[in-house]
Short mmCIF file of C-alpha atoms in Angstrom, two decimals:
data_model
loop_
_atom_site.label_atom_id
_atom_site.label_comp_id
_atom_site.label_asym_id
_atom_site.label_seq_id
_atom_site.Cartn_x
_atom_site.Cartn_y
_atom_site.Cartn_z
CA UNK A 11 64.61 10.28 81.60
CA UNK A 12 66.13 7.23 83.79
CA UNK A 13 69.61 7.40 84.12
CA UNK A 14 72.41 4.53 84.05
CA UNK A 15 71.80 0.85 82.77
CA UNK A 16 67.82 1.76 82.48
CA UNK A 17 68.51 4.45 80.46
CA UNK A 18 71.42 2.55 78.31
CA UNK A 19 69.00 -0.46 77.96
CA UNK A 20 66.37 2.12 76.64
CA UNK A 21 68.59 3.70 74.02
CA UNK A 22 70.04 0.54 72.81
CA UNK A 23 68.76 -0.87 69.55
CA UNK A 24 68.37 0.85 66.17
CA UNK A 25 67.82 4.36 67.88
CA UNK A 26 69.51 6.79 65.82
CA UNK A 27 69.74 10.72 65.56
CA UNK A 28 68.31 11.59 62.63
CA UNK A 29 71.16 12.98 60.63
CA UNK A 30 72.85 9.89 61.41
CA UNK A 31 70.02 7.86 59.69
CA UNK A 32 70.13 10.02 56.85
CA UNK A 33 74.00 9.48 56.13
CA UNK A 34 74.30 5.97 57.22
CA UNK A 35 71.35 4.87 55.06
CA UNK A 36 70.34 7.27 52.68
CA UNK A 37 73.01 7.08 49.45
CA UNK A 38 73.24 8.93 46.29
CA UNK A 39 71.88 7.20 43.40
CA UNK A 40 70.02 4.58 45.58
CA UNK A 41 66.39 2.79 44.71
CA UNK A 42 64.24 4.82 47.52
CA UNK A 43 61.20 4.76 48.21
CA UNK A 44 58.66 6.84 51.02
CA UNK A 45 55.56 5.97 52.68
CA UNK A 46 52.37 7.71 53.43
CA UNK A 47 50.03 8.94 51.07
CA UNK A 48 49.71 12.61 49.04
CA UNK A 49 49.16 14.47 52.12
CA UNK A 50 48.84 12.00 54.94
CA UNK A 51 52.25 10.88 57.13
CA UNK A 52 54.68 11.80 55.03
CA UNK A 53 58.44 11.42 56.59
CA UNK A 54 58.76 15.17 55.92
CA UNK A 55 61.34 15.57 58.56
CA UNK A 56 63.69 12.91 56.69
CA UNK A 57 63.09 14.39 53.38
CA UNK A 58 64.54 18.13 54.51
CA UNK A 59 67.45 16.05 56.38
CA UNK A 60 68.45 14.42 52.79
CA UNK A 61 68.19 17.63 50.83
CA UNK A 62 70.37 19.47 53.65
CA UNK A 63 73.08 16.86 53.23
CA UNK A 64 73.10 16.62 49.70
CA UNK A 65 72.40 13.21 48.54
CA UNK A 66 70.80 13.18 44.68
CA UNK A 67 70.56 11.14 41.61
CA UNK A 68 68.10 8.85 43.49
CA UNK A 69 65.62 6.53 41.51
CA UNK A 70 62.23 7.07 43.04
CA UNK A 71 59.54 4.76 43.58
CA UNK A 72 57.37 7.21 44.28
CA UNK A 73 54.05 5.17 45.00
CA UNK A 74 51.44 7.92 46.04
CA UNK A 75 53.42 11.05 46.53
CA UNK A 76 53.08 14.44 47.50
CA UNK A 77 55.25 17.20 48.61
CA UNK A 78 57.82 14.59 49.60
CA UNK A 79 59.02 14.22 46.07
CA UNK A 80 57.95 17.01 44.71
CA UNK A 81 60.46 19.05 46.62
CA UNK A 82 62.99 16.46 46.03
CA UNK A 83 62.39 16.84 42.21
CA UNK A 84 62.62 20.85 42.47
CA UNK A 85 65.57 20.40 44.76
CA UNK A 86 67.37 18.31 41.56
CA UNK A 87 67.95 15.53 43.60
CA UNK A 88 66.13 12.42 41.39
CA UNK A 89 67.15 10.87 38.51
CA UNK A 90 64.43 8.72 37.60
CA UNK A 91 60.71 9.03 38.83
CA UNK A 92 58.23 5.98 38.70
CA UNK A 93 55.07 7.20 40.03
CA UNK A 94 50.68 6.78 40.14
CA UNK A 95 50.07 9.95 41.50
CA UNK A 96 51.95 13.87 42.87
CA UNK A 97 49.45 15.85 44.12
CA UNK A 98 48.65 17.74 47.47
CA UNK A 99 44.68 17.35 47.41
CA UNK A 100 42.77 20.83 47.85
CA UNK A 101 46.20 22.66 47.09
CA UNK A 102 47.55 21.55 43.95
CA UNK A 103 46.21 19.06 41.63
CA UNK A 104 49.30 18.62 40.06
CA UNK A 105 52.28 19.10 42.54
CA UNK A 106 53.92 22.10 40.52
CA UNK A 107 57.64 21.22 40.84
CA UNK A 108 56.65 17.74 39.63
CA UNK A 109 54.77 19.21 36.75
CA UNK A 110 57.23 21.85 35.79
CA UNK A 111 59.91 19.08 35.67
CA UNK A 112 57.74 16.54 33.19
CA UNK A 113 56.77 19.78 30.73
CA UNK A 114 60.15 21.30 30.43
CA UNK A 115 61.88 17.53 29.89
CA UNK A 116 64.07 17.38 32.79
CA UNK A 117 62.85 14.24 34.78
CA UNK A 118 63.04 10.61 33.62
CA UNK A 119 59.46 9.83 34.42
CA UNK A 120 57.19 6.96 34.25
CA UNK A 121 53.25 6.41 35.27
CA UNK A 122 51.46 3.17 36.44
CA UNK A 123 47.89 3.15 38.00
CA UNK A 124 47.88 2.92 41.66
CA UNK A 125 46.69 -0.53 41.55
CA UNK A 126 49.86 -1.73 39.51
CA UNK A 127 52.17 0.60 41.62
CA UNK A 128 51.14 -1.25 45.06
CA UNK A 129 50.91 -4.91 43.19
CA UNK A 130 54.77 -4.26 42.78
CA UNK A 131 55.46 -2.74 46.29
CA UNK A 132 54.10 -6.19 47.28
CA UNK A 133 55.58 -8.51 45.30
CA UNK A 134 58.90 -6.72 46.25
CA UNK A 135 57.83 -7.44 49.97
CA UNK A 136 57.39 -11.06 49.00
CA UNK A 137 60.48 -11.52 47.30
CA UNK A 138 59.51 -11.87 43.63
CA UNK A 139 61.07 -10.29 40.50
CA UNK A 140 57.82 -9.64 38.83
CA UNK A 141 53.99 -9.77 39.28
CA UNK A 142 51.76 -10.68 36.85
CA UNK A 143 48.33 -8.12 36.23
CA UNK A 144 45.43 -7.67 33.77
CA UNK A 145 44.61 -3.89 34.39
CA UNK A 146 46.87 -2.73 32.17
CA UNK A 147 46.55 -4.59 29.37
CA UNK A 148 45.24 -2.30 26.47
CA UNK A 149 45.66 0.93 27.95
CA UNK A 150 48.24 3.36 27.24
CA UNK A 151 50.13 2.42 29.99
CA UNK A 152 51.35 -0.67 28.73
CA UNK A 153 51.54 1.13 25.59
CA UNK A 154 53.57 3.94 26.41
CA UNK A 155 57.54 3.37 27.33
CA UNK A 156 57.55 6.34 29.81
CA UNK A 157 61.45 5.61 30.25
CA UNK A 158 63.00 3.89 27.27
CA UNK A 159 64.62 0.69 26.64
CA UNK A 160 67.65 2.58 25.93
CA UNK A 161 67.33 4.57 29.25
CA UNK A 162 66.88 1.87 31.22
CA UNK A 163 69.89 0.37 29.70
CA UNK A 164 71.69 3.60 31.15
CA UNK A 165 70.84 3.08 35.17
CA UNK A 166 71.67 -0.06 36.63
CA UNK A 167 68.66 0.33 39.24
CA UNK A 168 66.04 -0.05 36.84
CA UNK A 169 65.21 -3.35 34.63
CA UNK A 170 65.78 -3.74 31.01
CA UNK A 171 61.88 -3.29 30.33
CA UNK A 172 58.81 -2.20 31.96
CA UNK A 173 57.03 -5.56 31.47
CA UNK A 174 56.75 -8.42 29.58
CA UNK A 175 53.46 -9.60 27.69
CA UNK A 176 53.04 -13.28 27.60
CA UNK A 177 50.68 -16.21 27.33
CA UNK A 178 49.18 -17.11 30.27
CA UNK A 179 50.57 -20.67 31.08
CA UNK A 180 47.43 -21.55 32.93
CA UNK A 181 44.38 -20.12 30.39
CA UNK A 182 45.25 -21.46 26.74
CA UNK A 183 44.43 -18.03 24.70
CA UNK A 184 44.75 -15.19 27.42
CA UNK A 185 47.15 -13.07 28.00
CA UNK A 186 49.15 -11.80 31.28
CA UNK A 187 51.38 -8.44 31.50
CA UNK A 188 54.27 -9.23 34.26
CA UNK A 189 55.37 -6.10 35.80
CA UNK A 190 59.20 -6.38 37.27
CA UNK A 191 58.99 -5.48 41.20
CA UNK A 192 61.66 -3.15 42.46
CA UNK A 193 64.18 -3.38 44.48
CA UNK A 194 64.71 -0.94 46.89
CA UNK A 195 67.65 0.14 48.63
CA UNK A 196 65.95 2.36 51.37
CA UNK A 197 62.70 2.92 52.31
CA UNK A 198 61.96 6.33 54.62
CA UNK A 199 58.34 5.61 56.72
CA UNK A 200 56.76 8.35 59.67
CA UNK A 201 54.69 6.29 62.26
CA UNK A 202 52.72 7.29 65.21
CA UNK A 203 54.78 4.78 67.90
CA UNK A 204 58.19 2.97 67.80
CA UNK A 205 60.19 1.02 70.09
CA UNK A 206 64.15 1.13 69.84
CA UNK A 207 63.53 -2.38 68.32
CA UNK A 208 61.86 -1.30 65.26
CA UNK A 209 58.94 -2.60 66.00
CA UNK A 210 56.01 -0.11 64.64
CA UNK A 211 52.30 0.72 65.29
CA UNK A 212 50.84 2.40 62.93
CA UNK A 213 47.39 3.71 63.25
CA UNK A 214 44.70 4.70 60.53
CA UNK A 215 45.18 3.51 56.95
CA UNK A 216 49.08 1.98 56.54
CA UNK A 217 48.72 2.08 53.08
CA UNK A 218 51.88 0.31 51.17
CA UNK A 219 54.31 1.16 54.69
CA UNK A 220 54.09 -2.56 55.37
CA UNK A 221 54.98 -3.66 52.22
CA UNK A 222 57.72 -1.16 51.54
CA UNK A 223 58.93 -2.13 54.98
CA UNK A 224 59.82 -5.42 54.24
CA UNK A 225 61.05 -4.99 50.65
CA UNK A 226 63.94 -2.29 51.36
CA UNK A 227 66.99 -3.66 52.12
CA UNK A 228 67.18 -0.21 54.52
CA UNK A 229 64.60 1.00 56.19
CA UNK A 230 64.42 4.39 58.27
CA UNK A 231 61.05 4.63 60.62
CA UNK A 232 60.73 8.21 61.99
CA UNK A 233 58.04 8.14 64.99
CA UNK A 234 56.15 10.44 66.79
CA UNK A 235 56.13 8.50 69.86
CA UNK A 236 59.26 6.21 71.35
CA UNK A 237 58.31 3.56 73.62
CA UNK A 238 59.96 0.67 75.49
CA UNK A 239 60.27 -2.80 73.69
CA UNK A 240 57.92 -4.02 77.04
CA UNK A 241 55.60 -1.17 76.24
CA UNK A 242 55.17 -1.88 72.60
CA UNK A 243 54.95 -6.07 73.37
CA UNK A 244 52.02 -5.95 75.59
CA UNK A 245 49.13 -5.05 72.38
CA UNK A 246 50.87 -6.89 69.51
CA UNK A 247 47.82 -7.33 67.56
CA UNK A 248 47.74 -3.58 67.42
CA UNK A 249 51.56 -3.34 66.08
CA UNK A 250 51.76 -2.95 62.11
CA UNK A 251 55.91 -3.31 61.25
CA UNK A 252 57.87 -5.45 62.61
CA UNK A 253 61.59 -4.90 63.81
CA UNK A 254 63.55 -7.67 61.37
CA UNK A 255 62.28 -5.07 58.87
CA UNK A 256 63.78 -2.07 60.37
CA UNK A 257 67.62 -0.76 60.16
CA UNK A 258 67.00 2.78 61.96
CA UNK A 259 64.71 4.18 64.43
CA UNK A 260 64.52 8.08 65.19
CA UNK A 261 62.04 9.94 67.64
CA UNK A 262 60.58 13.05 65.68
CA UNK A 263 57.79 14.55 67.29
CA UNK A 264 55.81 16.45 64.40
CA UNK A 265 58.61 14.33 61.58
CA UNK A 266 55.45 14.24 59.65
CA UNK A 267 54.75 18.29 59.30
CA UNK A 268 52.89 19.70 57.31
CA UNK A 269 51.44 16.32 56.33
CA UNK A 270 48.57 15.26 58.88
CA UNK A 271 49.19 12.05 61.06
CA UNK A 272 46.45 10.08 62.43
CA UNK A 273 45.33 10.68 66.01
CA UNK A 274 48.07 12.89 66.64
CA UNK A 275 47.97 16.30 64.56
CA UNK A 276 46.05 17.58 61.32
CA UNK A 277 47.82 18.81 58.39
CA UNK A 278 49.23 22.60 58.16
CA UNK A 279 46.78 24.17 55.56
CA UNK A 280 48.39 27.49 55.70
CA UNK A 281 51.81 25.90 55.03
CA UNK A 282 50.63 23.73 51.98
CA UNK A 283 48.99 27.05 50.14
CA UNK A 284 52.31 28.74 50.59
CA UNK A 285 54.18 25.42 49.30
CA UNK A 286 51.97 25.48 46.44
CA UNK A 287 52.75 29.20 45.80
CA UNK A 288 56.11 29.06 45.84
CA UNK A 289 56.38 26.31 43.56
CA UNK A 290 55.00 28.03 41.11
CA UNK A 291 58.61 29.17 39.48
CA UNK A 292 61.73 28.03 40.02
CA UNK A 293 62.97 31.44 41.27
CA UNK A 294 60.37 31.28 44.19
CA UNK A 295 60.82 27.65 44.99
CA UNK A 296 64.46 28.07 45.30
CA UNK A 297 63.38 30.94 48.06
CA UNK A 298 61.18 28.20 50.36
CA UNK A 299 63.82 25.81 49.99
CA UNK A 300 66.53 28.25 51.50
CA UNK A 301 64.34 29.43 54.18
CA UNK A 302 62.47 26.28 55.34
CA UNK A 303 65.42 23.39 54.58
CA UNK A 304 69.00 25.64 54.45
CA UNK A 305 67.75 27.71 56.73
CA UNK A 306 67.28 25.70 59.35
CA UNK A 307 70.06 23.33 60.60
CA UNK A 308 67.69 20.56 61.80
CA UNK A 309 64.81 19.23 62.52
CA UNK A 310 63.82 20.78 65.81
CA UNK A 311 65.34 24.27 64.33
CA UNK A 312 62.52 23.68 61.94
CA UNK A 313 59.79 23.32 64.55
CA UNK A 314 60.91 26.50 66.43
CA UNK A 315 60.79 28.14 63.54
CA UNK A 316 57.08 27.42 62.75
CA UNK A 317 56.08 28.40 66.52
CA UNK A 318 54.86 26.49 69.19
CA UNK A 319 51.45 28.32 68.81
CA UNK A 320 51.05 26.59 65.23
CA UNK A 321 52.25 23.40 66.08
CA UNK A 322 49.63 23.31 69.22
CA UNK A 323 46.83 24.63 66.60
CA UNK A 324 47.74 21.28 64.66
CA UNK A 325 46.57 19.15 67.62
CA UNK A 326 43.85 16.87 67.13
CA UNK A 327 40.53 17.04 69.15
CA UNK A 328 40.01 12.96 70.56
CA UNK A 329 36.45 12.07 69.71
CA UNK A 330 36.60 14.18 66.30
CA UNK A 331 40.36 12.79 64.95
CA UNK A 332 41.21 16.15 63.17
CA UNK A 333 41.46 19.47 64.68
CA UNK A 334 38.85 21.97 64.91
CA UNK A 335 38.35 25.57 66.73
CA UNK A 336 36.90 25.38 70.41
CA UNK A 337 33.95 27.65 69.10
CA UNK A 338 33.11 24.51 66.83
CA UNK A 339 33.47 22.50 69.20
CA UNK A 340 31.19 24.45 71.68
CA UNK A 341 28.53 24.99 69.03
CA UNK A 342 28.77 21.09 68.27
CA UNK A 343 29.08 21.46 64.64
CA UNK A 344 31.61 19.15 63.68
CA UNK A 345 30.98 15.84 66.31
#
């Protein structure tokens, strides 16, 4: 690490520990939403930060989630849940705290298509109040309240109604549904690379990060890699977020666990099946949550926890872009 001025000038910026993030930014009852998809670069890290400092009532834009939210919603931390998707493919069809919540009637829930839910990340980005879409004309989601005019009456972060059917002023005779965009108080997004300006480079899919990004009028970037403004500025065609949209940046190596980030590690199979086990009752879910988020006083607490011998195992083979065994790779099987 360089020391004096060099090293000030590097750790100026929005460089933040991460518990700081969490408690500057992160506020009960706020509009939040995550990035990364299901099982893919999900700010994991930031999620077991929240629950260990107790903010809750939160009013989730939940886009495509996984075990993000779903712990959040078996922690009891969110009030109302607007969502396309829970699910941690090949584990759990149906993330089971998620589920469990929607069946017994204790989560304020409501379901768009995934087309709809990223149409309204992106109108948010652009800075409209609503976005007008055919898909869901006709079908039971524009049939079907989900949360009720009376509910949404109740919480001041939601609008009055989930859309509004009109005429389209532009086609005499057809019809348009306008779906209100939301606005977001924080958004929480794990990249591969930052700088300590917030600028971001995200590589493989970004999915609605961007979007998100630029909508939230917070957003917290965990990154696997911390770079130098200079370093970041010299590819900039290969840089996905920039700073303007970015309140807090925090180096977490492996922030993304057990969700897989691209070119860096693969996702912790053993860790989702015993995620989806223990989420199978309350009783047992309460058990993970004490020994893998109250049990652990941080982040890197976390990591030694899981071993250095799993987290190497996690690594992923250049060339291939998820890990395999060296006896694969030696017999050739998987390249």
């Amino acid at each position: 690490m360089p020391k004096g001025k060099e090293r000030d000038a590097i750790l100026s910026g929005k460089l933040y520990k991460l518990s700081d993030a969490i408690s500057k930014f992160v506020h009960s009852g706020d509009h939040i939403a995550t990035g990364g998809f299901t099982t893919s670069r999900k700010p994991m890290a930031a999620m077991n930060e929240i629950i260990r400092q107790g903010q809750t009532d939160f009013i989730v834009e939940a886009g495509p989630a996984g075990s993000d939210w779903d712990m959040m919603i078996g922690a009891g931390r969110v009030k109302a849940y607007i969502n396309c998707y829970t699910a941690n493919p090949r584990f759990s069809n149906v993330s089971r705290r998620f589920r469990a919540a929607i069946e017994e009637g204790k989560l304020l829930f409501e379901d768009y298509s995934q087309d709809a839910a990223m149409m309204m990340f992106h109108g948010a980005a652009l800075g409209l109040s609503c976005v007008p879409v055919r898909m869901m004309l006709g079908s039971g989601m524009e049939k079907e309240w989900g949360i009720s005019a009376q509910q949404r009456r109740q919480i001041d972060k939601l609008p009055n109604e989930k859309f509004i059917i009109q005429d389209d002023p532009f086609h005499p005779g057809e019809k348009m549904l306008l779906l209100p965009t939301p606005r977001l108080d924080t958004a929480i997004i794990h990249v591969q690379m930052a700088s300590p300006d917030g600028t971001c480079r995200i590589y493989g899919d970004p999915y609605q990060d961007v979007d998100l990004a630029i909508a939230a009028r917070n957003t917290i970037v965990t990154c696997e890699e911390l770079v130098s403004n200079e370093y970041i500025r010299r590819e900039p065609d290969r840089n996905t977020i920039p700073g303007i949209a970015v309140s807090a940046v925090v180096h977490v190596p492996y922030g993304g666990h057990p969700s897989q980030v691209y070119g860096m590690y693969d996702y912790d199979k053993e860790f989702y099946l015993d995620y989806d086990q223990a989420g199978r009752t309350d009783e047992s879910f309460q058990r993970f949550l004490k020994e893998w988020v109250y049990g652990t006083k941080d982040h890197e607490d976390y990591l030694n926890r899981l071993g250095v011998t799993r987290l190497t195992d996690l690594k992923v083979v250049p060339g291939v872009g998820y890990h395999v065994s060296d006896e694969d790779m030696a017999e050739g099987e998987t390249i």
